[in-house]
Coordinates of C-alpha atoms in Angstrom, one line a residue:
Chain A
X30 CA 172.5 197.2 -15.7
X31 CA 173.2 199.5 -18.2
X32 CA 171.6 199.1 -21.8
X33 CA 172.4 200.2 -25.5
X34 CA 169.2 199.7 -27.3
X35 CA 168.4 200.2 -31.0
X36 CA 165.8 200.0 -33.2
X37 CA 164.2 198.9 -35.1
X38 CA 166.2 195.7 -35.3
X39 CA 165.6 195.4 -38.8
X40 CA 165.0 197.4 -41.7
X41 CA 163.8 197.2 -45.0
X42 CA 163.6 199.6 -47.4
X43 CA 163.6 200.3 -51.0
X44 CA 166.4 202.0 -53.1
X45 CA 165.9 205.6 -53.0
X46 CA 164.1 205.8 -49.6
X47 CA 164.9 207.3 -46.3
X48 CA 166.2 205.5 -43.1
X49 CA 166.8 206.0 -39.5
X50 CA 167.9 204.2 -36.7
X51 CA 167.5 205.4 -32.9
X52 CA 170.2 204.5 -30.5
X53 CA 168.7 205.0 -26.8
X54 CA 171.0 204.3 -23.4
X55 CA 169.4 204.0 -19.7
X56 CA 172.4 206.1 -18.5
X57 CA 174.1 208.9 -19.6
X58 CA 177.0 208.8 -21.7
X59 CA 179.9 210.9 -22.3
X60 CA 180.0 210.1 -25.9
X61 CA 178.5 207.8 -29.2
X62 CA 180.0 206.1 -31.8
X63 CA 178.2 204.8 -35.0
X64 CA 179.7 201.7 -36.5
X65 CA 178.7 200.2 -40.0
X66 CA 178.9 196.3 -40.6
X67 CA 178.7 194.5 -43.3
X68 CA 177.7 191.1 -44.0
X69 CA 180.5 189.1 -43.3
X70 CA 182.3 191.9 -42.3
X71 CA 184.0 194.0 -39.0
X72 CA 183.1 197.1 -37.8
X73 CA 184.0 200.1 -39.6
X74 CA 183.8 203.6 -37.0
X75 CA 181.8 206.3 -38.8
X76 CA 181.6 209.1 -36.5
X77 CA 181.8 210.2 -33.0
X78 CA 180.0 213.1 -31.5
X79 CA 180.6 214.0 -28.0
X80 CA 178.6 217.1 -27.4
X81 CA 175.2 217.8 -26.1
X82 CA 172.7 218.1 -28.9
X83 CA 175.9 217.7 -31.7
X84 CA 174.5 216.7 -35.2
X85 CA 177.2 215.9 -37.9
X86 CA 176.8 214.9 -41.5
X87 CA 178.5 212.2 -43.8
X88 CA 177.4 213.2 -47.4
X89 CA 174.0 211.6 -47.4
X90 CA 174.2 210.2 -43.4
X91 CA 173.1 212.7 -40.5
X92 CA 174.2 211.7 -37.2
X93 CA 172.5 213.6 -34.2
X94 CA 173.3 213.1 -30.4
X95 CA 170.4 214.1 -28.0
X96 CA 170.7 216.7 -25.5
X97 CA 170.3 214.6 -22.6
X98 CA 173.1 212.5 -24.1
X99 CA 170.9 209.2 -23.6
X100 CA 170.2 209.0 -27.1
X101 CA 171.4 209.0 -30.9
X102 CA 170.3 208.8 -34.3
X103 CA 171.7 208.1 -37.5
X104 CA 169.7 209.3 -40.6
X105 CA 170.6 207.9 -44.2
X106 CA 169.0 210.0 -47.2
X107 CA 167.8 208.3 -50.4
X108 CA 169.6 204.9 -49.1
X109 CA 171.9 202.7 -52.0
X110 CA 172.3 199.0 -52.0
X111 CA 175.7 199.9 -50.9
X112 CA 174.5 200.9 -47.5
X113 CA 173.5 197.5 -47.2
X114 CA 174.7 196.6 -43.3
X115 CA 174.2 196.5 -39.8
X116 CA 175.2 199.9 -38.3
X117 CA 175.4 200.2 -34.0
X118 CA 175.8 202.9 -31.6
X119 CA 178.4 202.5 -28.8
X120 CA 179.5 204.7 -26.2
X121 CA 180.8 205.1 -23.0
X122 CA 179.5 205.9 -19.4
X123 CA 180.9 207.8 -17.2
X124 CA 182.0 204.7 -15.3
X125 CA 184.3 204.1 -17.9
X126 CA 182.5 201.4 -19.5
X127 CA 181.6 200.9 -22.7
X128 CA 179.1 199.3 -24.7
X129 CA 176.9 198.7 -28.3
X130 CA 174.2 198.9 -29.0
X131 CA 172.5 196.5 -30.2
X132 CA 172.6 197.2 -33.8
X133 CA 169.8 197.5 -36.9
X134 CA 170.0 195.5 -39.6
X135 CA 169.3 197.8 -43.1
X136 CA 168.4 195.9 -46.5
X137 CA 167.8 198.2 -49.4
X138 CA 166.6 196.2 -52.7
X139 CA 167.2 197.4 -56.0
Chain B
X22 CA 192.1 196.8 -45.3
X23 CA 192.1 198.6 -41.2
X24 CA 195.6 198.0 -40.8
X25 CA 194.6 195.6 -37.7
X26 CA 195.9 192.2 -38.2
X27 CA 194.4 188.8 -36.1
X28 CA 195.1 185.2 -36.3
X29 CA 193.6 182.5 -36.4
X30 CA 191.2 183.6 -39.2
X31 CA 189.3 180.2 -37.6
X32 CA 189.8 178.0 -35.0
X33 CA 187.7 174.9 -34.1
X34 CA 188.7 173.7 -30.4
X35 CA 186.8 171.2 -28.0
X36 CA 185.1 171.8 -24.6
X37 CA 187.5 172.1 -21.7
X38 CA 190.2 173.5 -24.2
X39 CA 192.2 176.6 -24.3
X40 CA 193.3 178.7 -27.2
X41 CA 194.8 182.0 -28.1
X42 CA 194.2 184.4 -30.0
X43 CA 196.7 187.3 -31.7
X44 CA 196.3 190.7 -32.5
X45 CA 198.8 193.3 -34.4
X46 CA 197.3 196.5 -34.1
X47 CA 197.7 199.5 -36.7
X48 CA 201.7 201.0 -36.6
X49 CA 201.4 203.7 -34.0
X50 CA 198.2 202.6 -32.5
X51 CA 198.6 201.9 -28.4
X52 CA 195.3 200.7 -27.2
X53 CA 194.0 197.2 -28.2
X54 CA 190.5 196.3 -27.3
X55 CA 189.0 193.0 -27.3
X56 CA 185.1 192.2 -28.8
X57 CA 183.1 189.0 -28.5
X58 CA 180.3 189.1 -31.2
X59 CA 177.7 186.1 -30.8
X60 CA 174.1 186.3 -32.3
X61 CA 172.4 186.2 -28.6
X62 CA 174.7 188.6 -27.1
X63 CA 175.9 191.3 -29.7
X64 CA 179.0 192.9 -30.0
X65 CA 180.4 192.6 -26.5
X66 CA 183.3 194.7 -25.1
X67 CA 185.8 192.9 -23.3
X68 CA 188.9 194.5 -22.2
X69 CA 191.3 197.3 -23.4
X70 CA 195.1 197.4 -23.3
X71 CA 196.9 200.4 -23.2
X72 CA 200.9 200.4 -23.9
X73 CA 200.5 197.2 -21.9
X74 CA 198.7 197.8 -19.4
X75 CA 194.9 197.0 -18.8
X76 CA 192.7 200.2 -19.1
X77 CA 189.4 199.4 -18.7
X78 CA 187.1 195.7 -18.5
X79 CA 183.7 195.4 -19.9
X80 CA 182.0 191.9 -19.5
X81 CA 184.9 189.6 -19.6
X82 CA 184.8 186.3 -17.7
X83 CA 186.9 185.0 -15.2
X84 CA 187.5 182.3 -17.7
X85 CA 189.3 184.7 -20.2
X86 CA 192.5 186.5 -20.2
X87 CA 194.5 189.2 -22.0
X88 CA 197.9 190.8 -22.2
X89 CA 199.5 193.5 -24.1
X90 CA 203.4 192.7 -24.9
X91 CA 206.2 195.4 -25.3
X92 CA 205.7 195.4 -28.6
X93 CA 201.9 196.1 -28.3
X94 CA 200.5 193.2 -30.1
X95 CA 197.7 191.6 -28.0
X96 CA 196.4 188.0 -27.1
X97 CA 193.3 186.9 -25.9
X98 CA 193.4 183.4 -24.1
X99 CA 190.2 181.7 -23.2
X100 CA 190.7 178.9 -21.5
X101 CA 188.3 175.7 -19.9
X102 CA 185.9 176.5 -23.0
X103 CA 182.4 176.1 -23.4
X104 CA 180.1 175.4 -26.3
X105 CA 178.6 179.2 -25.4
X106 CA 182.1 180.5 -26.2
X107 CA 181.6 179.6 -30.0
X108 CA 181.8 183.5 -31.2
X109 CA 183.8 185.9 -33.6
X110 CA 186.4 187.4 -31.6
X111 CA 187.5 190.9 -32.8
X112 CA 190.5 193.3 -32.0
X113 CA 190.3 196.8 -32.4
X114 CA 193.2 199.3 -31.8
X115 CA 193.1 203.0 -31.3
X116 CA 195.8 205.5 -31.0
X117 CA 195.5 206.9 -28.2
X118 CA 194.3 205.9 -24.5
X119 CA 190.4 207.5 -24.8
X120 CA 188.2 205.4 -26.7
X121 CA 188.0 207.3 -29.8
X122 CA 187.6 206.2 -33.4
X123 CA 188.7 202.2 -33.2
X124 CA 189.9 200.3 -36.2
X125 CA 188.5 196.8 -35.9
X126 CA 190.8 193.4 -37.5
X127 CA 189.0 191.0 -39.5
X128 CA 188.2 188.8 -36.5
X129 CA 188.7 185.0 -35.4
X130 CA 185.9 182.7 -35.7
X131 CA 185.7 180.9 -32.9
X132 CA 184.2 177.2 -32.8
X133 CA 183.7 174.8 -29.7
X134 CA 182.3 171.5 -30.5

């Protein structure tokens, strides 16, 4: 059946340094959302990008959807300890379904 | 603070019971969707409402049922439960019908003993 995958599951990573996570779908889909979680926490949407190839930035987050739409990114520049979360991809297919990934964990220490 | 209100904040329930949960979604909001997020499964998808009527199911179980009343607030009953069920529930509402940028409620902490 169809899969949201992420990864890495989990990321560590110094104050100050990059990060990226990689959403990847076995099918096709019409569009991606990136959600951020926080520990204890519900999902708060970020962004969705629904064309081919789209990439849109946040400030210090770059969100890029692949040309084949099977796969999306999310880039954080010099990360904060407020970015501290779990952030998924979800999207739908074009069976009307929807699913999420299935999310990265990011710690940043001070 | 989304806007997206759900009670119980927890519930603690026995195998075999049924319980329900509530969902006010955001003033002008007309979709409701329904999330089961356990630590082996992830953040599931489970069913969308649309100004009361079902819109779309994702991996819901026979076990588990929804409605959207008139005045678009949302319950999710689950009934004959199992310790497997134990999960945070969340709502999530949307204005319009597609499923664009969702606001998600604190959730319900589900517990089955």
């Amino acid at each position: 059946g169809q899969q949201v995958m992420q990864i890495p599951q989990y990321q560590h990573v110094q104050e100050g340094e990059d990060f990226t996570t990689y959403c990847n779908s076995s099918t096709t889909l019409s569009n991606i959302q990136w959600y951020k979680q926080r520990p204890g926490g519900h999902p708060v949407f970020l962004i969705q990008l629904v064309k081919s190839g789209e990439v849109k930035k946040q400030k210090r987050l770059t969100f890029q959807f692949g040309e084949a739409k099977k796969n999306s990114s999310l880039h954080i520049t010099a990360t904060q300890t407020t970015d501290v979360g779990t952030y998924f991809c979800a999207g739908d297919d074009n069976f009307n379904k929807f699913y999420f990934g299935s999310g990265t964990k990011l710690n940043v220490k001070p | 603070d989304s806007g997206v209100t759900q009670t119980p904040k927890h519930l603690i329930t026995a195998t075999g019971q049924r319980v329900t949960l509530r969902c006010s979604p955001r003033s002008g909001d007309l979709s409701v969707y329904w999330y089961q997020q356990s630590l082996d499964q992830g953040l599931q998808f489970l069913i969308q409402y649309y100004n009361g009527e079902e819109r779309a199911k994702g991996n819901i179980l026979e076990r588990f049922s929804a409605q959207q009343f008139p005045d678009l607030h949302s319950e999710l009953n689950l009934s004959s439960l199992e310790l497997g069920d134990s999960a945070l529930y969340f709502c999530a509402s949307s204005e319009r019908q597609v499923r664009e940028e969702q606001y998600f409620g604190p959730g319900t902490r589900l517990t089955v003993t």
